[in-house]
Every structure is written in C-alpha cells, then in structure tokens.
mmCIF file of N, CA and C in Angstrom:
data_model
loop_
_atom_site.group_PDB
_atom_site.id
_atom_site.type_symbol
_atom_site.label_atom_id
_atom_site.label_comp_id
_atom_site.label_asym_id
_atom_site.label_seq_id
_atom_site.Cartn_x
_atom_site.Cartn_y
_atom_site.Cartn_z
ATOM 1 N N MET A 236 76.708 103.544 117.572
ATOM 2 C CA MET A 236 75.657 102.558 117.643
ATOM 3 C C MET A 236 74.303 103.174 117.335
ATOM 4 N N ILE A 237 74.024 104.351 117.870
ATOM 5 C CA ILE A 237 72.678 104.900 117.748
ATOM 6 C C ILE A 237 72.556 105.893 116.605
ATOM 7 N N THR A 238 73.507 106.763 116.471
ATOM 8 C CA THR A 238 73.405 107.815 115.473
ATOM 9 C C THR A 238 73.602 107.259 114.067
ATOM 10 N N PRO A 239 72.620 107.465 113.186
ATOM 11 C CA PRO A 239 72.786 106.974 111.813
ATOM 12 C C PRO A 239 73.786 107.832 111.042
ATOM 13 N N THR A 240 74.466 107.206 110.103
ATOM 14 C CA THR A 240 75.382 107.929 109.227
ATOM 15 C C THR A 240 74.910 107.774 107.787
ATOM 16 N N LYS A 241 75.427 108.604 106.923
ATOM 17 C CA LYS A 241 75.007 108.529 105.524
ATOM 18 C C LYS A 241 75.558 107.288 104.837
ATOM 19 N N HIS A 242 76.538 106.647 105.439
ATOM 20 C CA HIS A 242 77.147 105.467 104.833
ATOM 21 C C HIS A 242 76.503 104.168 105.299
ATOM 22 N N GLY A 243 75.706 104.234 106.362
ATOM 23 C CA GLY A 243 75.110 103.022 106.913
ATOM 24 C C GLY A 243 73.729 102.734 106.351
ATOM 25 N N ASP A 244 73.317 101.495 106.475
ATOM 26 C CA ASP A 244 71.985 101.070 106.054
ATOM 27 C C ASP A 244 70.998 101.467 107.146
ATOM 28 N N ILE A 245 70.081 102.371 106.830
ATOM 29 C CA ILE A 245 69.153 102.905 107.827
ATOM 30 C C ILE A 245 68.225 101.822 108.376
ATOM 31 N N THR A 246 67.931 100.798 107.592
ATOM 32 C CA THR A 246 67.030 99.745 108.068
ATOM 33 C C THR A 246 67.670 98.878 109.141
ATOM 34 N N LYS A 247 69.003 98.931 109.228
ATOM 35 C CA LYS A 247 69.700 98.160 110.254
ATOM 36 C C LYS A 247 70.256 99.058 111.353
ATOM 37 N N ASN A 248 69.738 100.264 111.448
ATOM 38 C CA ASN A 248 70.125 101.181 112.506
ATOM 39 C C ASN A 248 69.471 100.737 113.806
ATOM 40 N N ALA A 249 70.153 100.941 114.926
ATOM 41 C CA ALA A 249 69.652 100.484 116.223
ATOM 42 C C ALA A 249 68.313 101.125 116.579
ATOM 43 N N LEU A 250 68.117 102.398 116.245
ATOM 44 C CA LEU A 250 66.849 103.053 116.573
ATOM 45 C C LEU A 250 65.696 102.491 115.749
ATOM 46 N N VAL A 251 65.951 102.163 114.500
ATOM 47 C CA VAL A 251 64.912 101.589 113.637
ATOM 48 C C VAL A 251 64.554 100.190 114.122
ATOM 49 N N VAL A 252 65.555 99.407 114.469
ATOM 50 C CA VAL A 252 65.302 98.058 114.974
ATOM 51 C C VAL A 252 64.609 98.125 116.337
ATOM 52 N N ALA A 253 64.978 99.088 117.174
ATOM 53 C CA ALA A 253 64.320 99.254 118.473
ATOM 54 C C ALA A 253 62.842 99.591 118.293
ATOM 55 N N ALA A 254 62.532 100.404 117.312
ATOM 56 C CA ALA A 254 61.128 100.724 117.032
ATOM 57 C C ALA A 254 60.371 99.476 116.593
ATOM 58 N N GLU A 255 61.014 98.634 115.820
ATOM 59 C CA GLU A 255 60.389 97.374 115.389
ATOM 60 C C GLU A 255 60.163 96.446 116.582
ATOM 61 N N VAL A 256 61.118 96.410 117.508
ATOM 62 C CA VAL A 256 60.963 95.595 118.719
ATOM 63 C C VAL A 256 59.777 96.083 119.532
ATOM 64 N N ILE A 257 59.661 97.387 119.707
ATOM 65 C CA ILE A 257 58.539 97.947 120.466
ATOM 66 C C ILE A 257 57.222 97.619 119.782
ATOM 67 N N LYS A 258 57.196 97.722 118.463
ATOM 68 C CA LYS A 258 55.981 97.401 117.707
ATOM 69 C C LYS A 258 55.574 95.940 117.917
ATOM 70 N N LEU A 259 56.538 95.038 117.894
ATOM 71 C CA LEU A 259 56.248 93.621 118.111
ATOM 72 C C LEU A 259 55.790 93.350 119.543
ATOM 73 N N LEU A 260 56.436 94.007 120.508
ATOM 74 C CA LEU A 260 56.101 93.756 121.907
ATOM 75 C C LEU A 260 54.766 94.366 122.313
ATOM 76 N N LYS A 261 54.266 95.329 121.554
ATOM 77 C CA LYS A 261 52.930 95.861 121.828
ATOM 78 C C LYS A 261 51.860 94.821 121.537
ATOM 79 N N LYS A 262 52.159 93.912 120.606
ATOM 80 C CA LYS A 262 51.197 92.874 120.237
ATOM 81 C C LYS A 262 51.268 91.671 121.168
ATOM 82 N N ASP A 263 52.489 91.269 121.568
ATOM 83 C CA ASP A 263 52.651 90.054 122.359
ATOM 84 C C ASP A 263 54.013 90.070 123.040
ATOM 85 N N ASP A 264 54.135 89.279 124.105
ATOM 86 C CA ASP A 264 55.420 89.095 124.759
ATOM 87 C C ASP A 264 56.135 87.922 124.095
ATOM 88 N N TYR A 265 57.437 88.029 123.971
ATOM 89 C CA TYR A 265 58.245 86.983 123.353
ATOM 90 C C TYR A 265 59.357 86.601 124.311
ATOM 91 N N ASN A 266 59.839 85.347 124.195
ATOM 92 C CA ASN A 266 61.071 85.070 124.912
ATOM 93 C C ASN A 266 62.222 85.597 124.057
ATOM 94 N N ILE A 267 63.403 85.606 124.612
ATOM 95 C CA ILE A 267 64.535 86.266 123.965
ATOM 96 C C ILE A 267 64.846 85.648 122.597
ATOM 97 N N ASP A 268 64.821 84.327 122.527
ATOM 98 C CA ASP A 268 65.150 83.652 121.264
ATOM 99 C C ASP A 268 64.072 83.849 120.207
ATOM 100 N N GLU A 269 62.805 83.754 120.608
ATOM 101 C CA GLU A 269 61.705 83.942 119.650
ATOM 102 C C GLU A 269 61.744 85.333 119.035
ATOM 103 N N LEU A 270 61.995 86.331 119.865
ATOM 104 C CA LEU A 270 62.038 87.706 119.380
ATOM 105 C C LEU A 270 63.159 87.885 118.359
ATOM 106 N N HIS A 271 64.314 87.288 118.629
ATOM 107 C CA HIS A 271 65.419 87.388 117.673
ATOM 108 C C HIS A 271 65.070 86.702 116.359
ATOM 109 N N LYS A 272 64.417 85.554 116.422
ATOM 110 C CA LYS A 272 64.039 84.844 115.193
ATOM 111 C C LYS A 272 63.066 85.662 114.354
ATOM 112 N N VAL A 273 62.093 86.293 115.007
ATOM 113 C CA VAL A 273 61.123 87.119 114.285
ATOM 114 C C VAL A 273 61.817 88.315 113.643
ATOM 115 N N LEU A 274 62.688 88.975 114.393
ATOM 116 C CA LEU A 274 63.411 90.131 113.853
ATOM 117 C C LEU A 274 64.378 89.730 112.747
ATOM 118 N N ALA A 275 65.025 88.600 112.909
ATOM 119 C CA ALA A 275 65.991 88.157 111.898
ATOM 120 C C ALA A 275 65.300 87.861 110.570
ATOM 121 N N LYS A 276 64.067 87.388 110.625
ATOM 122 C CA LYS A 276 63.320 87.141 109.387
ATOM 123 C C LYS A 276 62.923 88.451 108.714
ATOM 124 N N LYS A 277 62.524 89.440 109.519
ATOM 125 C CA LYS A 277 62.070 90.719 108.963
ATOM 126 C C LYS A 277 63.228 91.613 108.542
ATOM 127 N N LYS A 278 64.226 91.742 109.392
ATOM 128 C CA LYS A 278 65.286 92.734 109.191
ATOM 129 C C LYS A 278 66.650 92.140 108.869
ATOM 130 N N GLU A 279 66.820 90.840 109.011
ATOM 131 C CA GLU A 279 68.115 90.196 108.817
ATOM 132 C C GLU A 279 69.202 90.881 109.645
ATOM 133 N N ILE A 280 68.956 91.002 110.942
ATOM 134 C CA ILE A 280 69.911 91.663 111.827
ATOM 135 C C ILE A 280 70.847 90.638 112.451
ATOM 136 N N SER A 281 71.999 91.110 112.858
ATOM 137 C CA SER A 281 72.965 90.234 113.515
ATOM 138 C C SER A 281 72.613 90.101 114.994
ATOM 139 N N LEU A 282 73.202 89.110 115.610
ATOM 140 C CA LEU A 282 72.991 88.902 117.037
ATOM 141 C C LEU A 282 73.585 90.056 117.841
ATOM 142 N N TYR A 283 74.677 90.624 117.350
ATOM 143 C CA TYR A 283 75.307 91.755 118.037
ATOM 144 C C TYR A 283 74.390 92.981 118.044
ATOM 145 N N LEU A 284 73.782 93.278 116.917
ATOM 146 C CA LEU A 284 72.853 94.407 116.848
ATOM 147 C C LEU A 284 71.639 94.146 117.725
ATOM 148 N N TYR A 285 71.139 92.913 117.711
ATOM 149 C CA TYR A 285 69.996 92.539 118.544
ATOM 150 C C TYR A 285 70.311 92.771 120.023
ATOM 151 N N ASN A 286 71.497 92.350 120.459
ATOM 152 C CA ASN A 286 71.892 92.564 121.854
ATOM 153 C C ASN A 286 72.016 94.049 122.173
ATOM 154 N N ASP A 287 72.576 94.823 121.256
ATOM 155 C CA ASP A 287 72.683 96.269 121.461
ATOM 156 C C ASP A 287 71.311 96.920 121.599
ATOM 157 N N VAL A 288 70.369 96.493 120.773
ATOM 158 C CA VAL A 288 69.015 97.059 120.806
ATOM 159 C C VAL A 288 68.322 96.716 122.119
ATOM 160 N N LEU A 289 68.433 95.456 122.557
ATOM 161 C CA LEU A 289 67.816 95.074 123.832
ATOM 162 C C LEU A 289 68.442 95.834 124.997
ATOM 163 N N LEU A 290 69.756 96.000 124.959
ATOM 164 C CA LEU A 290 70.426 96.757 126.014
ATOM 165 C C LEU A 290 69.973 98.213 126.015
ATOM 166 N N PHE A 291 69.880 98.820 124.845
ATOM 167 C CA PHE A 291 69.415 100.202 124.740
ATOM 168 C C PHE A 291 67.999 100.348 125.295
ATOM 169 N N LEU A 292 67.091 99.454 124.891
ATOM 170 C CA LEU A 292 65.706 99.536 125.364
ATOM 171 C C LEU A 292 65.611 99.288 126.868
ATOM 172 N N TYR A 293 66.459 98.420 127.388
ATOM 173 C CA TYR A 293 66.479 98.176 128.830
ATOM 174 C C TYR A 293 66.992 99.406 129.584
ATOM 175 N N LEU A 294 68.034 100.033 129.051
ATOM 176 C CA LEU A 294 68.613 101.195 129.729
ATOM 177 C C LEU A 294 67.683 102.406 129.732
ATOM 178 N N VAL A 295 66.854 102.541 128.704
ATOM 179 C CA VAL A 295 65.900 103.657 128.678
ATOM 180 C C VAL A 295 64.583 103.265 129.341
ATOM 181 N N ASP A 296 64.580 102.099 129.991
ATOM 182 C CA ASP A 296 63.441 101.619 130.771
ATOM 183 C C ASP A 296 62.200 101.392 129.909
ATOM 184 N N ALA A 297 62.411 100.852 128.716
ATOM 185 C CA ALA A 297 61.296 100.547 127.820
ATOM 186 C C ALA A 297 60.895 99.079 127.891
ATOM 187 N N ILE A 298 61.852 98.210 128.249
ATOM 188 C CA ILE A 298 61.555 96.782 128.363
ATOM 189 C C ILE A 298 62.126 96.256 129.666
ATOM 190 N N GLU A 299 61.643 95.071 130.051
ATOM 191 C CA GLU A 299 62.243 94.347 131.159
ATOM 192 C C GLU A 299 62.211 92.863 130.830
ATOM 193 N N LEU A 300 63.064 92.111 131.484
ATOM 194 C CA LEU A 300 63.121 90.670 131.287
ATOM 195 C C LEU A 300 62.527 89.994 132.512
ATOM 196 N N VAL A 301 61.496 89.186 132.287
ATOM 197 C CA VAL A 301 60.854 88.446 133.365
ATOM 198 C C VAL A 301 60.769 86.994 132.928
ATOM 199 N N GLN A 302 61.502 86.129 133.612
ATOM 200 C CA GLN A 302 61.519 84.693 133.321
ATOM 201 C C GLN A 302 61.764 84.429 131.835
ATOM 202 N N ASP A 303 62.830 84.983 131.303
ATOM 203 C CA ASP A 303 63.244 84.841 129.899
ATOM 204 C C ASP A 303 62.266 85.434 128.897
ATOM 205 N N LYS A 304 61.313 86.218 129.343
ATOM 206 C CA LYS A 304 60.386 86.904 128.435
ATOM 207 C C LYS A 304 60.757 88.377 128.388
ATOM 208 N N VAL A 305 60.708 88.933 127.193
ATOM 209 C CA VAL A 305 60.936 90.365 127.007
ATOM 210 C C VAL A 305 59.569 91.030 127.059
ATOM 211 N N ILE A 306 59.395 91.924 128.019
ATOM 212 C CA ILE A 306 58.096 92.554 128.247
ATOM 213 C C ILE A 306 58.234 94.062 128.076
ATOM 214 N N LEU A 307 57.308 94.646 127.345
ATOM 215 C CA LEU A 307 57.278 96.091 127.146
ATOM 216 C C LEU A 307 56.709 96.748 128.391
ATOM 217 N N ILE A 308 57.367 97.785 128.873
ATOM 218 C CA ILE A 308 56.891 98.523 130.041
ATOM 219 C C ILE A 308 55.962 99.622 129.552
ATOM 220 N N GLU A 309 54.716 99.532 129.946
ATOM 221 C CA GLU A 309 53.727 100.551 129.579
ATOM 222 C C GLU A 309 53.871 101.721 130.543
ATOM 223 N N LYS A 310 54.072 102.892 130.002
ATOM 224 C CA LYS A 310 54.237 104.083 130.842
ATOM 225 C C LYS A 310 53.006 104.952 130.749
ATOM 226 N N LYS A 311 52.613 105.469 131.883
ATOM 227 C CA LYS A 311 51.508 106.421 131.907
ATOM 228 C C LYS A 311 52.083 107.813 131.715
ATOM 229 N N ASP A 312 51.370 108.629 130.989
ATOM 230 C CA ASP A 312 51.811 110.000 130.764
ATOM 231 C C ASP A 312 51.534 110.808 132.022
ATOM 232 N N GLU A 313 52.581 111.231 132.698
ATOM 233 C CA GLU A 313 52.434 111.960 133.951
ATOM 234 C C GLU A 313 52.110 113.427 133.731
ATOM 235 N N ASN A 314 52.202 113.914 132.498
ATOM 236 C CA ASN A 314 51.952 115.323 132.223
ATOM 237 C C ASN A 314 50.493 115.617 131.909
ATOM 238 N N VAL A 315 49.681 114.582 131.790
ATOM 239 C CA VAL A 315 48.277 114.772 131.449
ATOM 240 C C VAL A 315 47.496 115.115 132.710
ATOM 241 N N LEU A 316 46.704 116.172 132.623
ATOM 242 C CA LEU A 316 45.877 116.564 133.761
ATOM 243 C C LEU A 316 44.590 115.763 133.757
ATOM 244 N N ASN A 317 44.114 115.423 134.935
ATOM 245 C CA ASN A 317 42.859 114.657 135.031
ATOM 246 C C ASN A 317 41.674 115.538 134.849
#
C-alpha cells in the first residue's frame, strides 16, 4: 500500500495522495464526501485508495474526524528550544 514500485503509477501512490490530502486540509476542513470529490477530480483516485489514505493519516495521528469533518492535527515541534 505505501511503498511505491517501479510498475505502479506514482501519482496514485498512497503517500503522494496523503500529501495532497494534507495540503488541502491546511487550507480548509472538509467533510468526508467533499474531500473525496475534490481528490477524485484532481487525482482520479478510487474509493479504496481514499479509505487507505485516510486510515494511514489517522494512524500516524495526522488527522482526526470530528462530526463528519476531516481535520488536520497541527503539531508543535517539541524539539525547538525557547
């Protein structure tokens, strides 16, 4: 799912699509269906890939779902000294 191969289309790789999701969510919050429609127009991704990408981003604690909205979790850099 995650590791690209030389035989696969890199634009439809889960990591590339996840980066696109993060880019979109930095601008605005979307509900689950709206986000899929926007991505499907740009990348022509399947619903299965979309679900895999959302699951991956949720598992790495990059997004959360609040009342059917996909929200990007902003993380503070804990390694920066004040």
